[in-house]
Amino acid sequence: MKRLIVLTLLVISFISCKDDNKSSEEEAVVIQEKKEEVLAEGQQLFKGEFIYLTDAAVLTTKSEIYAVNIDEKMHELNEVAKALKQTDYDMVNVVIHGNLKPNPIKEELGEGWDQMVTITKIIEVTPATSANVIKTGKSLDIKEVK
């Protein structure tokens, strides 16, 4: 009887160890290390909100506002952004690689942002959250405002 119990415990322990190996292999496949992408010389990573209106493209980060060079990559980013916007004036969150240089329009005309970003690679585009907009759900008639 003791031999039967010991044999049963051994079989159960071997079976449970075998399953653990499979699950750890599956976890190893699922969990992959995120490799840091090396940027080319002069390029930077920019995270912020992007908007393009007729003749001006702007990237707003946490600490700076940049003009965006209007070229093929910017139009490619705008096409992706259009699908995520509800109105033409909505911004989208972007993560891009780009080159930073002085804004030539600011130098010529004296207006615009100090720095200009030329997009080299689009990493991510997501819809922006409207944290600054308060929606009450109540419509207000002009007659009520005095």
PDB file of C-alpha atoms in Angstrom:
ATOM      1  CA  MET A   1       0.000   0.000   0.000  1.00  0.00           C
ATOM      2  CA  LYS A   2       2.858   2.377   0.858  1.00  0.00           C
ATOM      3  CA  ARG A   3       4.508   1.594  -2.456  1.00  0.00           C
ATOM      4  CA  LEU A   4       1.303   2.455  -4.326  1.00  0.00           C
ATOM      5  CA  ILE A   5       1.038   5.841  -2.581  1.00  0.00           C
ATOM      6  CA  VAL A   6       4.730   6.651  -3.160  1.00  0.00           C
ATOM      7  CA  LEU A   7       4.462   5.584  -6.810  1.00  0.00           C
ATOM      8  CA  THR A   8       1.342   7.752  -7.279  1.00  0.00           C
ATOM      9  CA  LEU A   9       3.084  10.769  -5.725  1.00  0.00           C
ATOM     10  CA  LEU A  10       6.103  10.296  -7.991  1.00  0.00           C
ATOM     11  CA  VAL A  11       3.939  10.066 -11.117  1.00  0.00           C
ATOM     12  CA  ILE A  12       1.999  13.204 -10.126  1.00  0.00           C
ATOM     13  CA  SER A  13       5.193  15.142  -9.447  1.00  0.00           C
ATOM     14  CA  PHE A  14       6.689  14.151 -12.827  1.00  0.00           C
ATOM     15  CA  ILE A  15       3.498  15.124 -14.667  1.00  0.00           C
ATOM     16  CA  SER A  16       3.281  18.488 -12.917  1.00  0.00           C
ATOM     17  CA  CYS A  17       6.942  19.268 -13.681  1.00  0.00           C
ATOM     18  CA  LYS A  18       6.440  18.413 -17.320  1.00  0.00           C
ATOM     19  CA  ASP A  19       3.518  20.868 -17.605  1.00  0.00           C
ATOM     20  CA  ASP A  20       5.553  23.610 -15.911  1.00  0.00           C
ATOM     21  CA  ASN A  21       8.221  23.313 -18.591  1.00  0.00           C
ATOM     22  CA  LYS A  22       5.637  23.777 -21.343  1.00  0.00           C
ATOM     23  CA  SER A  23       4.108  26.828 -19.692  1.00  0.00           C
ATOM     24  CA  SER A  24       7.512  28.425 -19.111  1.00  0.00           C
ATOM     25  CA  GLU A  25       8.380  27.873 -22.783  1.00  0.00           C
ATOM     26  CA  GLU A  26       5.092  29.503 -23.805  1.00  0.00           C
ATOM     27  CA  GLU A  27       5.810  32.446 -21.500  1.00  0.00           C
ATOM     28  CA  ALA A  28       9.261  32.799 -23.040  1.00  0.00           C
ATOM     29  CA  VAL A  29       7.663  33.035 -26.481  1.00  0.00           C
ATOM     30  CA  VAL A  30       5.065  35.581 -25.329  1.00  0.00           C
ATOM     31  CA  ILE A  31       7.479  37.765 -23.370  1.00  0.00           C
ATOM     32  CA  GLN A  32      10.028  39.308 -25.671  1.00  0.00           C
ATOM     33  CA  GLU A  33      12.525  41.946 -24.761  1.00  0.00           C
ATOM     34  CA  LYS A  34      11.808  45.296 -26.317  1.00  0.00           C
ATOM     35  CA  LYS A  35      14.918  46.366 -28.154  1.00  0.00           C
ATOM     36  CA  GLU A  36      15.915  50.002 -28.066  1.00  0.00           C
ATOM     37  CA  GLU A  37      15.946  51.334 -31.588  1.00  0.00           C
ATOM     38  CA  VAL A  38      19.113  53.191 -32.398  1.00  0.00           C
ATOM     39  CA  LEU A  39      18.435  56.545 -34.030  1.00  0.00           C
ATOM     40  CA  ALA A  40      20.519  57.804 -36.900  1.00  0.00           C
ATOM     41  CA  GLU A  41      22.801  60.746 -36.244  1.00  0.00           C
ATOM     42  CA  GLY A  42      20.873  63.982 -35.816  1.00  0.00           C
ATOM     43  CA  GLN A  43      17.511  62.274 -35.342  1.00  0.00           C
ATOM     44  CA  GLN A  44      15.381  62.539 -32.226  1.00  0.00           C
ATOM     45  CA  LEU A  45      12.304  60.814 -30.869  1.00  0.00           C
ATOM     46  CA  PHE A  46       9.271  63.100 -30.564  1.00  0.00           C
ATOM     47  CA  LYS A  47       6.052  62.315 -28.654  1.00  0.00           C
ATOM     48  CA  GLY A  48       3.169  64.738 -28.755  1.00  0.00           C
ATOM     49  CA  GLU A  49       0.020  65.931 -30.466  1.00  0.00           C
ATOM     50  CA  PHE A  50      -0.046  66.616 -34.205  1.00  0.00           C
ATOM     51  CA  ILE A  51      -2.383  68.749 -36.317  1.00  0.00           C
ATOM     52  CA  TYR A  52      -2.314  69.819 -39.958  1.00  0.00           C
ATOM     53  CA  LEU A  53      -4.491  72.633 -41.269  1.00  0.00           C
ATOM     54  CA  THR A  54      -4.262  73.849 -44.882  1.00  0.00           C
ATOM     55  CA  ASP A  55      -0.783  75.392 -44.801  1.00  0.00           C
ATOM     56  CA  ALA A  56       0.518  74.718 -41.293  1.00  0.00           C
ATOM     57  CA  ALA A  57       1.501  71.542 -39.476  1.00  0.00           C
ATOM     58  CA  VAL A  58       2.275  71.649 -35.758  1.00  0.00           C
ATOM     59  CA  LEU A  59       3.654  69.155 -33.231  1.00  0.00           C
ATOM     60  CA  THR A  60       3.003  69.973 -29.575  1.00  0.00           C
ATOM     61  CA  THR A  61       5.094  68.070 -27.025  1.00  0.00           C
ATOM     62  CA  LYS A  62       5.008  68.390 -23.234  1.00  0.00           C
ATOM     63  CA  SER A  63       7.578  71.166 -23.222  1.00  0.00           C
ATOM     64  CA  GLU A  64       7.827  72.571 -26.770  1.00  0.00           C
ATOM     65  CA  ILE A  65       5.816  73.432 -29.867  1.00  0.00           C
ATOM     66  CA  TYR A  66       7.389  72.732 -33.249  1.00  0.00           C
ATOM     67  CA  ALA A  67       6.517  73.523 -36.842  1.00  0.00           C
ATOM     68  CA  VAL A  68       6.447  70.371 -38.989  1.00  0.00           C
ATOM     69  CA  ASN A  69       8.010  70.358 -42.456  1.00  0.00           C
ATOM     70  CA  ILE A  70       5.257  69.826 -45.034  1.00  0.00           C
ATOM     71  CA  ASP A  71       6.570  66.985 -47.175  1.00  0.00           C
ATOM     72  CA  GLU A  72       5.615  63.463 -48.254  1.00  0.00           C
ATOM     73  CA  LYS A  73       6.094  61.939 -44.756  1.00  0.00           C
ATOM     74  CA  MET A  74       3.956  64.656 -43.172  1.00  0.00           C
ATOM     75  CA  HIS A  75       1.163  63.975 -45.685  1.00  0.00           C
ATOM     76  CA  GLU A  76       1.482  60.239 -44.933  1.00  0.00           C
ATOM     77  CA  LEU A  77       1.070  61.010 -41.215  1.00  0.00           C
ATOM     78  CA  ASN A  78      -1.894  63.268 -41.950  1.00  0.00           C
ATOM     79  CA  GLU A  79      -3.662  60.504 -43.911  1.00  0.00           C
ATOM     80  CA  VAL A  80      -3.392  58.177 -40.919  1.00  0.00           C
ATOM     81  CA  ALA A  81      -4.497  60.999 -38.604  1.00  0.00           C
ATOM     82  CA  LYS A  82      -7.615  61.751 -40.697  1.00  0.00           C
ATOM     83  CA  ALA A  83      -8.989  58.304 -39.901  1.00  0.00           C
ATOM     84  CA  LEU A  84      -8.686  58.984 -36.155  1.00  0.00           C
ATOM     85  CA  LYS A  85     -10.083  62.525 -36.089  1.00  0.00           C
ATOM     86  CA  GLN A  86     -13.713  63.364 -35.398  1.00  0.00           C
ATOM     87  CA  THR A  87     -13.354  66.920 -36.735  1.00  0.00           C
ATOM     88  CA  ASP A  88     -10.742  68.686 -38.846  1.00  0.00           C
ATOM     89  CA  TYR A  89      -9.496  70.512 -35.740  1.00  0.00           C
ATOM     90  CA  ASP A  90      -8.826  67.425 -33.610  1.00  0.00           C
ATOM     91  CA  MET A  91      -5.224  66.569 -32.788  1.00  0.00           C
ATOM     92  CA  VAL A  92      -3.794  63.041 -32.704  1.00  0.00           C
ATOM     93  CA  ASN A  93      -1.087  61.610 -30.457  1.00  0.00           C
ATOM     94  CA  VAL A  94       2.020  60.666 -32.405  1.00  0.00           C
ATOM     95  CA  VAL A  95       5.416  59.124 -31.811  1.00  0.00           C
ATOM     96  CA  ILE A  96       7.840  59.966 -34.601  1.00  0.00           C
ATOM     97  CA  HIS A  97      11.520  60.126 -35.438  1.00  0.00           C
ATOM     98  CA  GLY A  98      12.677  63.370 -36.958  1.00  0.00           C
ATOM     99  CA  ASN A  99      15.384  65.921 -37.525  1.00  0.00           C
ATOM    100  CA  LEU A 100      15.233  69.249 -35.736  1.00  0.00           C
ATOM    101  CA  LYS A 101      16.403  72.435 -37.433  1.00  0.00           C
ATOM    102  CA  PRO A 102      15.691  76.178 -37.265  1.00  0.00           C
ATOM    103  CA  ASN A 103      12.400  77.122 -38.919  1.00  0.00           C
ATOM    104  CA  PRO A 104      13.211  78.836 -42.259  1.00  0.00           C
ATOM    105  CA  ILE A 105       9.752  80.441 -42.390  1.00  0.00           C
ATOM    106  CA  LYS A 106      10.379  82.114 -39.032  1.00  0.00           C
ATOM    107  CA  GLU A 107      13.691  83.439 -40.341  1.00  0.00           C
ATOM    108  CA  GLU A 108      12.108  84.787 -43.556  1.00  0.00           C
ATOM    109  CA  LEU A 109       8.768  86.151 -42.364  1.00  0.00           C
ATOM    110  CA  GLY A 110       9.368  86.530 -38.651  1.00  0.00           C
ATOM    111  CA  GLU A 111       6.333  84.459 -37.709  1.00  0.00           C
ATOM    112  CA  GLY A 112       5.927  80.835 -36.735  1.00  0.00           C
ATOM    113  CA  TRP A 113       7.662  78.484 -34.333  1.00  0.00           C
ATOM    114  CA  ASP A 114      11.389  78.705 -33.669  1.00  0.00           C
ATOM    115  CA  GLN A 115      12.188  75.075 -34.534  1.00  0.00           C
ATOM    116  CA  MET A 116      10.994  72.795 -37.361  1.00  0.00           C
ATOM    117  CA  VAL A 117      10.779  68.990 -37.297  1.00  0.00           C
ATOM    118  CA  THR A 118      11.274  67.002 -40.500  1.00  0.00           C
ATOM    119  CA  ILE A 119       9.622  63.600 -40.046  1.00  0.00           C
ATOM    120  CA  THR A 120      11.812  60.633 -40.971  1.00  0.00           C
ATOM    121  CA  LYS A 121       9.785  57.760 -39.495  1.00  0.00           C
ATOM    122  CA  ILE A 122       6.252  57.370 -38.121  1.00  0.00           C
ATOM    123  CA  ILE A 123       6.207  55.051 -35.104  1.00  0.00           C
ATOM    124  CA  GLU A 124       2.701  55.371 -33.663  1.00  0.00           C
ATOM    125  CA  VAL A 125      -0.506  57.344 -34.213  1.00  0.00           C
ATOM    126  CA  THR A 126      -3.412  57.218 -31.736  1.00  0.00           C
ATOM    127  CA  PRO A 127      -6.476  59.383 -31.156  1.00  0.00           C
ATOM    128  CA  ALA A 128      -5.943  62.210 -28.673  1.00  0.00           C
ATOM    129  CA  THR A 129      -7.982  62.339 -25.508  1.00  0.00           C
ATOM    130  CA  SER A 130      -9.789  65.583 -24.890  1.00  0.00           C
ATOM    131  CA  ALA A 131      -8.853  66.069 -21.245  1.00  0.00           C
ATOM    132  CA  ASN A 132      -9.358  69.838 -21.372  1.00  0.00           C
ATOM    133  CA  VAL A 133     -12.891  69.653 -22.765  1.00  0.00           C
ATOM    134  CA  ILE A 134     -15.764  69.509 -20.282  1.00  0.00           C
ATOM    135  CA  LYS A 135     -18.956  67.911 -21.572  1.00  0.00           C
ATOM    136  CA  THR A 136     -22.035  68.439 -19.434  1.00  0.00           C
ATOM    137  CA  GLY A 137     -24.552  66.772 -21.711  1.00  0.00           C
ATOM    138  CA  LYS A 138     -26.884  69.770 -21.410  1.00  0.00           C
ATOM    139  CA  SER A 139     -27.582  72.031 -24.350  1.00  0.00           C
ATOM    140  CA  LEU A 140     -27.838  75.711 -23.611  1.00  0.00           C
ATOM    141  CA  ASP A 141     -30.279  78.005 -25.360  1.00  0.00           C
ATOM    142  CA  ILE A 142     -29.045  81.477 -26.200  1.00  0.00           C
ATOM    143  CA  LYS A 143     -32.042  82.990 -24.400  1.00  0.00           C
ATOM    144  CA  GLU A 144     -30.867  81.417 -21.107  1.00  0.00           C
ATOM    145  CA  VAL A 145     -27.547  83.311 -21.183  1.00  0.00           C
ATOM    146  CA  LYS A 146     -27.751  86.897 -19.853  1.00  0.00           C
TER     147      LYS A 146
END
